[in-house]
Amino acid sequence: MQHSSVVDRGRRSSAAAHRKSPGFSRAWCCSFAAAPGSPDPRSAPSPKPHSKSLSTGSPSPSAKRIIDPRRILSPGRVSPLPQTPSPPPLDPVLDNRSPPPSRPEPQSPVARVSTTERRLDLRLSLKGKDGKLLVLELDSRVLCESSSFFAAMVLEARRKVSDMSTDFRKIEVGGVEDLGVFKETIELMYEKDAMRWILNAGVSRAIDILEVSSTIMFDRGVMSCLKYLEAVPWSESEEEKLKILFTKCVFDEEVSRDVLARLGEQGLGKSEELAVRLIQSVVSGTNCNSRKELQSLVNGLLSKSSVYQKDPAGLNKESLYNVCYSCLNSLIELFVEASGSVPSGPKSKETKPLVERVSKEVENLNWLLEILIEKQMAEDFVSLWANQVQLIMMHERASPMIRYELSRVSASVFIALGKGKVQCKGDTRSSVLLAWFTPMLLDFGWLQRCSKGLDMRMLEEGLGQALLTLPLKQQQTLFVEWFQCFSLKGTECPNLSKAFQVWWRRSFVKSSESRS
């Protein structure tokens, strides 16, 4: 018993001495290592010798209890750790446990532009209009050799720098419209094969780089861009973009001559003269399908709503009417040939039938009338058609399968008058209706059978409305003639019943009511 009590007192004294030892101190930290034991002596396990676990190679149950998860016993209190060798400090960027170091102010991205191992001795700051900033580190020698604009800036920067030992000289360009384009233009200075670089950039980007190159006096960039742009096709938007650039920037005439030739800035002829030449080519064409295709093309070019229409006048009236006279003369010659009064020469294999040739000239006249109506120049055509006395006389003697072609022209004139597309004087309207109304009654049946795109309902309505624009006495003469023809031919005659009723009410019903 005495021996056991002495052993117990020895153990207690050695434990107390161990706690009071100045070489042992408790370290407090918030580590992510294994959880230490609690400082509460009541919950701490009694120390056990580790000899067994070391000898057997398997951890003891008490060792398992030491690696329990961390337990926070009270707010703001963490279990103490025994003094252990501290691990080496981590990189501040990777160690999330340490407080973040003070960070410098955010800076603009710095791009190094050089294709060789030259010394980068210049820092170029580009400030955009939107407030963005881009910094480029450059070889000043290449920059100065490429651009006289930057050569002057670098020279001025050297004069201002007092400390010649500094690694970088700094220059700045403000008010940049597009930082990306400006940067690419600078990069082009360091490219050995500028044409290949521009080829990969494309037309639109090349135009942007051309503008910047002209601004900073980068001659090699200007020549490369112009050479590339002259050799490739442009879209309409790219062409307009290039035209705007040429109004803002001045380029050397020798360098830009080829591009200007494509832009049409070297004094082309007037568009109205060229348009008449195109119309003349269509009129004299012999291939039916091609003529129709070209007619649609020219109509699109001359249309008021066309994006290609730049001149409000668009056509020379005198030149266009000369084409009309030519077609009318050809038509008269064909009817003379059809009448047999003039012997025709020997026919070649390429000569087309008379009916087809007459139809072609009539189509030409109708197409010319459409253009004149579009340009509001058709009044003289109505007068011209009204005075074709020779054609009217030959119409009476010609075959119906040929003469009805003349009424196709009359139908176009009547429809235009009835819709109000052509505003003529009363005498002109009377002349054309009195001259061509009777031939129309004769040819209406043929027009129905061979309409060739003519809208017969529109013809009947237009003819009736045109008659109602005449004086009442002339209306009476023509409506009575129609009434007699319609009673004999029926559907072979145009149906003008609605217009006839309007004329009757205006002439007799209202006048009788006013007398009573």
XYZ file of C-alpha atoms in Angstrom:
516
model
C 0.000 0.000 0.000
C 2.749 2.414 0.863
C 4.488 1.525 -2.341
C 1.337 2.188 -4.443
C 0.653 5.513 -2.699
C 4.226 6.581 -3.287
C 3.854 5.708 -6.944
C 0.646 7.709 -7.191
C 2.229 10.734 -5.529
C 5.199 10.387 -7.891
C 2.935 10.377 -10.902
C 0.966 13.392 -9.704
C 4.140 15.344 -8.964
C 5.633 14.514 -12.366
C 2.398 15.622 -14.115
C 2.365 18.879 -12.156
C 5.986 19.440 -12.956
C 5.274 18.817 -16.604
C 2.441 21.398 -16.613
C 4.658 23.998 -14.940
C 7.555 23.386 -17.285
C 8.475 26.659 -19.061
C 9.322 24.749 -22.227
C 5.712 23.663 -22.825
C 3.163 26.261 -23.914
C -0.219 25.949 -25.525
C -0.610 27.323 -29.125
C -4.016 28.727 -30.191
C -4.901 28.883 -33.868
C -7.845 28.350 -36.197
C -6.294 25.589 -38.263
C -7.883 23.100 -40.600
C -5.759 20.298 -39.103
C -7.181 17.448 -37.036
C -9.290 18.556 -34.067
C -7.330 18.753 -30.753
C -8.588 17.560 -27.433
C -10.848 19.790 -25.365
C -9.208 21.895 -22.616
C -11.904 20.757 -20.232
C -10.152 18.277 -17.898
C -13.421 16.446 -17.305
C -13.833 15.465 -20.937
C -10.171 14.822 -21.633
C -9.282 11.138 -21.746
C -6.726 9.879 -19.291
C -3.274 9.496 -20.803
C -2.537 6.009 -21.991
C 0.787 4.583 -22.939
C 1.337 4.120 -26.630
C 3.717 1.296 -26.459
C 1.141 -1.289 -27.403
C -0.069 0.559 -30.420
C 3.494 1.077 -31.600
C 4.395 -2.516 -31.091
C 1.308 -4.003 -32.672
C 1.104 -1.480 -35.545
C -2.661 -0.876 -35.094
C -4.081 2.295 -33.567
C -5.491 2.059 -30.103
C -9.049 3.104 -29.281
C -7.710 6.125 -27.397
C -5.821 7.223 -30.531
C -9.040 7.103 -32.519
C -10.737 9.293 -29.988
C -7.994 11.929 -30.345
C -8.791 12.420 -34.092
C -12.405 13.358 -33.445
C -13.960 16.317 -35.322
C -13.363 19.732 -33.816
C -15.729 20.727 -31.075
C -16.345 24.401 -30.312
C -17.345 24.433 -26.648
C -18.429 28.053 -26.449
C -18.849 31.026 -28.817
C -15.498 32.526 -29.724
C -13.554 29.698 -28.080
C -11.523 27.078 -29.965
C -9.842 24.036 -28.556
C -6.136 24.516 -27.773
C -3.569 22.654 -29.801
C -0.413 21.144 -28.478
C 2.745 22.748 -29.712
C 3.659 21.136 -33.012
C 6.036 22.164 -35.718
C 4.205 24.753 -37.822
C 3.922 23.982 -41.555
C 5.726 26.212 -44.042
C 3.769 29.356 -44.945
C 1.584 29.157 -48.072
C 1.553 31.532 -50.993
C -0.668 34.510 -50.010
C -2.578 34.132 -53.262
C -3.425 30.489 -52.539
C -3.835 30.654 -48.745
C -7.438 31.576 -48.151
C -7.004 31.404 -44.373
C -4.689 34.372 -44.122
C -6.089 37.886 -44.415
C -5.926 39.184 -47.999
C -2.963 41.432 -48.635
C -3.535 44.981 -49.707
C -4.166 45.018 -53.464
C -2.988 47.772 -55.782
C -5.455 49.846 -57.788
C -6.882 48.028 -60.869
C -4.806 48.686 -63.953
C -5.516 48.473 -67.657
C -4.474 45.337 -69.522
C -0.972 45.523 -70.902
C -0.323 43.876 -74.266
C 3.178 43.302 -75.594
C 3.406 43.713 -79.356
C 6.572 42.440 -81.012
C 7.300 39.660 -83.464
C 10.976 39.386 -82.510
C 13.052 39.470 -79.386
C 13.547 43.196 -79.639
C 13.680 45.251 -76.496
C 10.286 46.687 -75.577
C 11.082 50.225 -74.500
C 7.819 52.125 -75.091
C 4.456 52.052 -73.354
C 1.554 53.353 -75.466
C -1.697 54.148 -73.648
C -4.848 54.234 -75.778
C -7.894 55.928 -74.271
C -11.224 55.247 -75.914
C -14.137 57.629 -76.189
C -16.104 55.271 -73.954
C -13.563 55.677 -71.134
C -11.777 52.344 -71.623
C -7.988 52.192 -71.509
C -5.576 49.885 -73.319
C -1.807 49.856 -72.731
C 0.608 48.426 -75.312
C 4.305 47.720 -74.718
C 6.126 48.236 -77.985
C 9.451 48.435 -79.698
C 9.716 52.171 -80.324
C 12.061 51.754 -83.290
C 9.505 49.815 -85.380
C 6.722 52.166 -84.346
C 8.677 55.280 -85.338
C 9.802 53.769 -88.639
C 6.207 52.874 -89.541
C 4.389 56.046 -88.498
C 5.586 59.637 -88.631
C 2.719 60.480 -86.278
C 4.159 58.294 -83.528
C 7.731 59.248 -84.409
C 6.953 62.839 -83.450
C 5.265 61.723 -80.217
C 8.185 59.506 -79.188
C 10.670 62.283 -79.928
C 8.699 64.656 -77.737
C 8.518 62.029 -74.971
C 12.311 61.637 -75.021
C 12.762 65.344 -74.541
C 10.486 65.391 -71.523
C 12.002 62.355 -69.769
C 14.751 63.479 -67.372
C 15.646 60.048 -65.994
C 17.194 58.263 -68.956
C 17.631 55.066 -66.951
C 13.913 54.317 -66.999
C 12.928 51.176 -68.873
C 9.815 52.589 -70.522
C 8.971 55.824 -72.211
C 5.285 56.600 -72.151
C 3.037 58.208 -74.769
C -0.711 58.473 -74.876
C -3.399 58.745 -77.576
C -6.875 59.830 -76.490
C -10.312 59.894 -78.093
C -9.908 56.542 -79.869
C -13.115 55.459 -81.592
C -12.417 51.706 -81.551
C -9.619 50.369 -79.357
C -9.660 46.977 -81.076
C -9.142 48.427 -84.563
C -6.403 50.765 -83.315
C -4.611 47.871 -81.637
C -4.818 45.741 -84.786
C -3.405 48.627 -86.833
C -0.429 48.824 -84.464
C 0.025 45.054 -84.708
C 0.075 45.364 -88.508
C 3.260 47.440 -88.218
C 5.059 44.417 -86.760
C 3.748 41.955 -89.368
C 6.131 40.952 -92.145
C 3.349 39.793 -94.505
C 0.778 42.576 -94.171
C -1.346 41.399 -97.111
C -1.860 37.951 -95.607
C -2.871 39.514 -92.305
C -5.399 41.838 -93.982
C -6.746 38.954 -96.077
C -7.649 37.116 -92.892
C -9.234 40.269 -91.444
C -11.767 40.755 -94.285
C -13.117 43.737 -96.211
C -14.995 45.534 -93.448
C -12.060 45.311 -91.036
C -9.654 46.410 -93.759
C -11.709 49.585 -94.269
C -11.522 50.322 -90.533
C -7.770 49.730 -90.481
C -7.398 51.916 -93.571
C -9.035 54.797 -91.728
C -6.778 54.421 -88.676
C -3.677 54.003 -90.869
C -4.504 57.232 -92.651
C -4.985 59.025 -89.333
C -1.645 57.951 -87.837
C 0.205 58.300 -91.192
C 1.003 54.603 -91.463
C 1.793 54.556 -95.197
C 2.513 50.827 -95.511
C -0.839 50.062 -93.883
C -2.660 52.447 -96.251
C -1.086 50.922 -99.346
C -1.710 47.356 -98.177
C -5.366 48.035 -97.394
C -6.019 49.834 -100.696
C -4.290 47.095 -102.660
C -6.393 44.443 -100.938
C -9.667 46.371 -101.293
C -9.154 46.953 -104.995
C -8.708 43.223 -105.634
C -11.719 41.800 -103.754
C -15.499 42.180 -104.245
C -17.517 44.398 -101.891
C -21.029 44.177 -100.586
C -23.276 47.226 -100.962
C -22.874 48.160 -97.299
C -19.082 47.862 -97.586
C -19.111 50.030 -100.697
C -21.087 52.743 -98.906
C -18.713 52.503 -95.958
C -15.752 52.967 -98.281
C -17.366 55.963 -99.984
C -17.941 57.636 -96.626
C -14.291 57.020 -95.738
C -13.110 58.657 -98.958
C -15.145 61.760 -98.102
C -13.453 61.974 -94.672
C -9.879 61.034 -95.561
C -7.594 62.214 -98.336
C -5.423 59.579 -99.998
C -2.669 59.916 -102.521
C -4.198 59.865 -105.993
C -1.569 57.518 -107.347
C -2.284 54.980 -104.609
C -6.092 55.243 -104.534
C -6.717 55.509 -108.279
C -7.787 51.884 -108.744
C -10.218 51.971 -105.828
C -11.684 55.272 -107.016
C -12.209 53.737 -110.440
C -14.418 51.086 -108.852
C -16.257 53.653 -106.759
C -17.117 55.713 -109.841
C -15.574 58.903 -108.546
C -13.751 59.766 -111.773
C -16.503 61.425 -113.771
C -18.775 58.827 -115.330
C -21.448 59.830 -117.798
C -24.889 60.836 -116.617
C -27.112 58.002 -115.514
C -30.038 59.268 -117.617
C -28.014 58.929 -120.819
C -26.941 55.416 -119.916
C -30.508 54.461 -118.979
C -31.791 55.484 -122.413
C -29.067 53.402 -124.030
C -30.158 50.402 -121.976
C -33.776 50.939 -122.996
C -32.756 51.173 -126.640
C -30.876 47.879 -126.304
C -33.942 46.155 -124.862
C -36.218 47.544 -127.571
C -33.936 46.348 -130.357
C -33.444 42.901 -128.823
C -34.655 39.819 -130.658
C -34.765 37.164 -127.924
C -38.197 37.248 -126.297
C -37.216 35.724 -122.947
C -34.142 37.901 -122.598
C -36.127 41.047 -123.419
C -38.649 40.310 -120.696
C -35.884 39.657 -118.179
C -34.101 42.889 -119.097
C -37.343 44.861 -118.993
C -37.875 43.780 -115.390
C -34.266 44.660 -114.581
C -34.527 48.159 -116.070
C -37.874 48.740 -114.362
C -36.255 47.970 -111.040
C -33.377 50.339 -111.718
C -35.681 53.192 -112.756
C -38.321 52.694 -110.072
C -38.771 55.554 -107.609
C -38.541 53.110 -104.700
C -35.374 51.511 -106.036
C -32.221 51.735 -103.916
C -30.300 52.329 -107.142
C -32.262 55.432 -108.118
C -30.091 58.449 -107.287
C -31.269 61.049 -109.813
C -34.879 62.208 -109.317
C -35.223 62.905 -113.057
C -33.655 59.594 -114.011
C -34.294 59.876 -117.757
C -33.999 62.399 -120.521
C -37.499 62.970 -121.851
C -36.432 63.882 -125.369
C -34.187 60.847 -125.713
C -36.890 58.536 -124.428
C -39.475 59.898 -126.870
C -37.001 59.386 -129.705
C -37.141 55.693 -128.847
C -40.947 55.880 -128.991
C -40.832 57.477 -132.447
C -38.534 54.717 -133.633
C -40.944 52.019 -132.448
C -43.929 53.763 -134.062
C -42.111 54.080 -137.380
C -41.254 50.380 -137.273
C -44.886 49.562 -136.532
C -46.091 51.646 -139.483
C -43.636 49.895 -141.798
C -44.899 46.503 -140.635
C -48.523 47.453 -141.314
C -47.556 48.754 -144.712
C -45.930 45.392 -145.365
C -49.064 43.639 -144.125
C -51.279 45.652 -146.479
C -49.192 44.549 -149.471
C -48.978 48.057 -150.886
C -45.207 47.902 -150.798
C -43.508 44.741 -152.058
C -41.326 43.185 -149.401
C -37.789 42.103 -150.141
C -36.533 38.531 -150.016
C -36.932 36.991 -146.586
C -34.005 35.395 -144.882
C -34.175 32.366 -142.635
C -33.686 34.598 -139.602
C -36.686 36.815 -140.437
C -39.495 36.171 -137.983
C -43.195 36.075 -138.924
C -44.985 39.379 -139.410
C -47.366 38.781 -136.502
C -44.466 38.204 -134.119
C -42.665 41.336 -135.292
C -45.808 43.451 -134.854
C -46.333 42.019 -131.372
C -42.767 42.892 -130.425
C -43.145 46.560 -131.406
C -46.459 46.791 -129.534
C -44.836 45.341 -126.420
C -42.073 47.916 -126.753
C -44.591 50.771 -126.929
C -46.524 49.508 -123.916
C -43.311 49.136 -121.923
C -42.187 52.646 -122.879
C -45.591 53.965 -121.817
C -45.155 52.331 -118.394
C -41.801 54.059 -117.963
C -43.246 57.407 -119.042
C -46.125 57.029 -116.596
C -43.674 56.170 -113.813
C -41.666 59.306 -114.620
C -44.838 61.420 -115.093
C -43.956 62.196 -118.683
C -46.765 60.328 -120.489
C -48.972 63.280 -121.541
C -47.166 63.677 -124.847
C -47.485 59.950 -125.538
C -51.299 60.231 -125.375
C -51.181 63.063 -127.889
C -48.726 61.106 -130.040
C -50.981 58.051 -130.117
C -54.044 60.162 -130.894
C -52.379 61.571 -134.030
C -51.509 58.210 -135.655
C -53.840 58.782 -138.591
C -51.950 56.425 -140.906
C -52.156 53.535 -138.452
C -55.894 54.157 -137.926
C -56.519 54.010 -141.672
C -54.497 50.809 -142.087
C -56.297 49.282 -139.108
C -59.543 49.165 -141.091
C -57.922 47.153 -143.921
C -55.581 44.922 -141.907
C -56.266 41.365 -140.837
C -57.959 41.068 -137.382
C -55.132 38.856 -136.100
C -52.712 41.752 -136.730
C -54.792 44.871 -136.198
C -55.897 43.915 -132.674
C -52.308 44.482 -131.562
C -52.860 48.227 -132.032
C -55.785 48.087 -129.595
C -53.427 46.698 -126.963
C -51.655 50.057 -127.007
C -55.001 51.856 -126.885
C -56.032 49.696 -123.917
C -52.948 50.799 -121.942
C -53.735 54.448 -122.713
C -57.411 54.104 -121.714
C -56.576 52.362 -118.429
C -54.051 55.083 -117.545
C -56.604 57.818 -118.300
C -59.365 56.049 -116.385
C -57.205 55.622 -113.278
C -55.964 59.187 -113.410
C -52.324 58.170 -113.844
C -52.020 60.514 -116.808
C -53.404 64.035 -116.538
C -54.032 65.386 -120.035
C -55.929 68.338 -121.339
C -59.525 67.798 -122.383
C -58.731 68.176 -126.084
C -56.080 65.473 -125.879
C -58.419 63.063 -124.095
C -61.158 63.719 -126.637
C -58.776 63.190 -129.572
C -57.435 59.837 -128.403
C -60.873 58.453 -127.442
C -62.581 59.596 -130.621
C -59.715 58.168 -132.700
C -59.311 54.748 -131.074
C -62.714 53.992 -129.480
C -64.198 52.385 -132.614
C -61.131 50.156 -133.268
C -61.373 49.033 -129.632
C -65.008 47.919 -130.126
C -63.928 45.900 -133.163
C -60.932 44.235 -131.526
C -62.301 43.533 -128.032
C -63.157 39.906 -128.881
C -59.623 39.243 -130.095
C -58.215 40.920 -126.984
C -60.249 38.551 -124.810
C -58.941 35.513 -126.661
C -55.325 36.751 -126.827
C -55.054 39.001 -123.814
C -51.282 38.475 -123.295
C -51.541 39.589 -119.680
C -54.120 42.322 -120.241
C -56.762 42.538 -117.483
C -60.060 42.790 -119.363
C -62.085 43.869 -116.330
C -59.611 46.640 -115.708
C -59.878 47.643 -119.367
C -63.678 47.883 -119.197
C -63.584 49.926 -116.017
C -60.778 52.192 -117.266
C -62.452 52.793 -120.621
C -65.765 53.680 -118.953
C -64.104 56.099 -116.515
C -62.109 57.696 -119.334
C -65.321 58.300 -121.326
C -66.874 60.032 -118.292
C -64.077 62.642 -118.338
C -65.259 63.963 -121.740
C -67.849 66.682 -122.310
C -71.409 65.339 -122.090
C -72.087 65.688 -125.825
C -69.022 63.631 -126.702
C -70.003 61.117 -124.016
C -73.390 60.761 -125.636
C -71.893 60.110 -129.075
C -69.538 57.389 -127.824
C -71.974 55.736 -125.378
C -74.656 55.493 -128.083
C -72.121 53.881 -130.418
C -71.214 51.404 -127.677
C -74.869 50.654 -126.987
C -75.520 49.719 -130.611
C -72.342 47.578 -130.822
C -73.088 45.786 -127.559
C -76.600 44.964 -128.712
C -75.157 43.221 -131.768
C -71.980 41.563 -130.427
C -72.718 40.992 -126.768
C -69.644 39.685 -124.951
C -67.493 40.437 -128.000
C -67.904 44.063 -126.992
C -66.734 45.698 -123.726
C -69.378 45.981 -121.011
C -69.717 49.685 -120.178
C -73.125 49.452 -118.472
C -72.057 51.097 -115.215
C -70.451 54.062 -116.948
C -73.448 54.318 -119.262
C -75.796 54.578 -116.257
C -73.663 57.300 -114.706
C -73.727 59.264 -117.965
C -77.532 58.831 -118.238
C -78.150 60.109 -114.717
C -75.889 63.075 -115.204
C -77.387 63.954 -118.551
C -81.111 63.427 -118.035
C -82.212 62.498 -114.503
C -80.527 65.352 -112.655
C -81.280 67.864 -115.381
C -84.992 66.970 -115.282
C -85.046 67.234 -111.509
C -83.479 70.668 -111.659
C -86.120 71.876 -114.198
C -88.984 70.637 -112.047
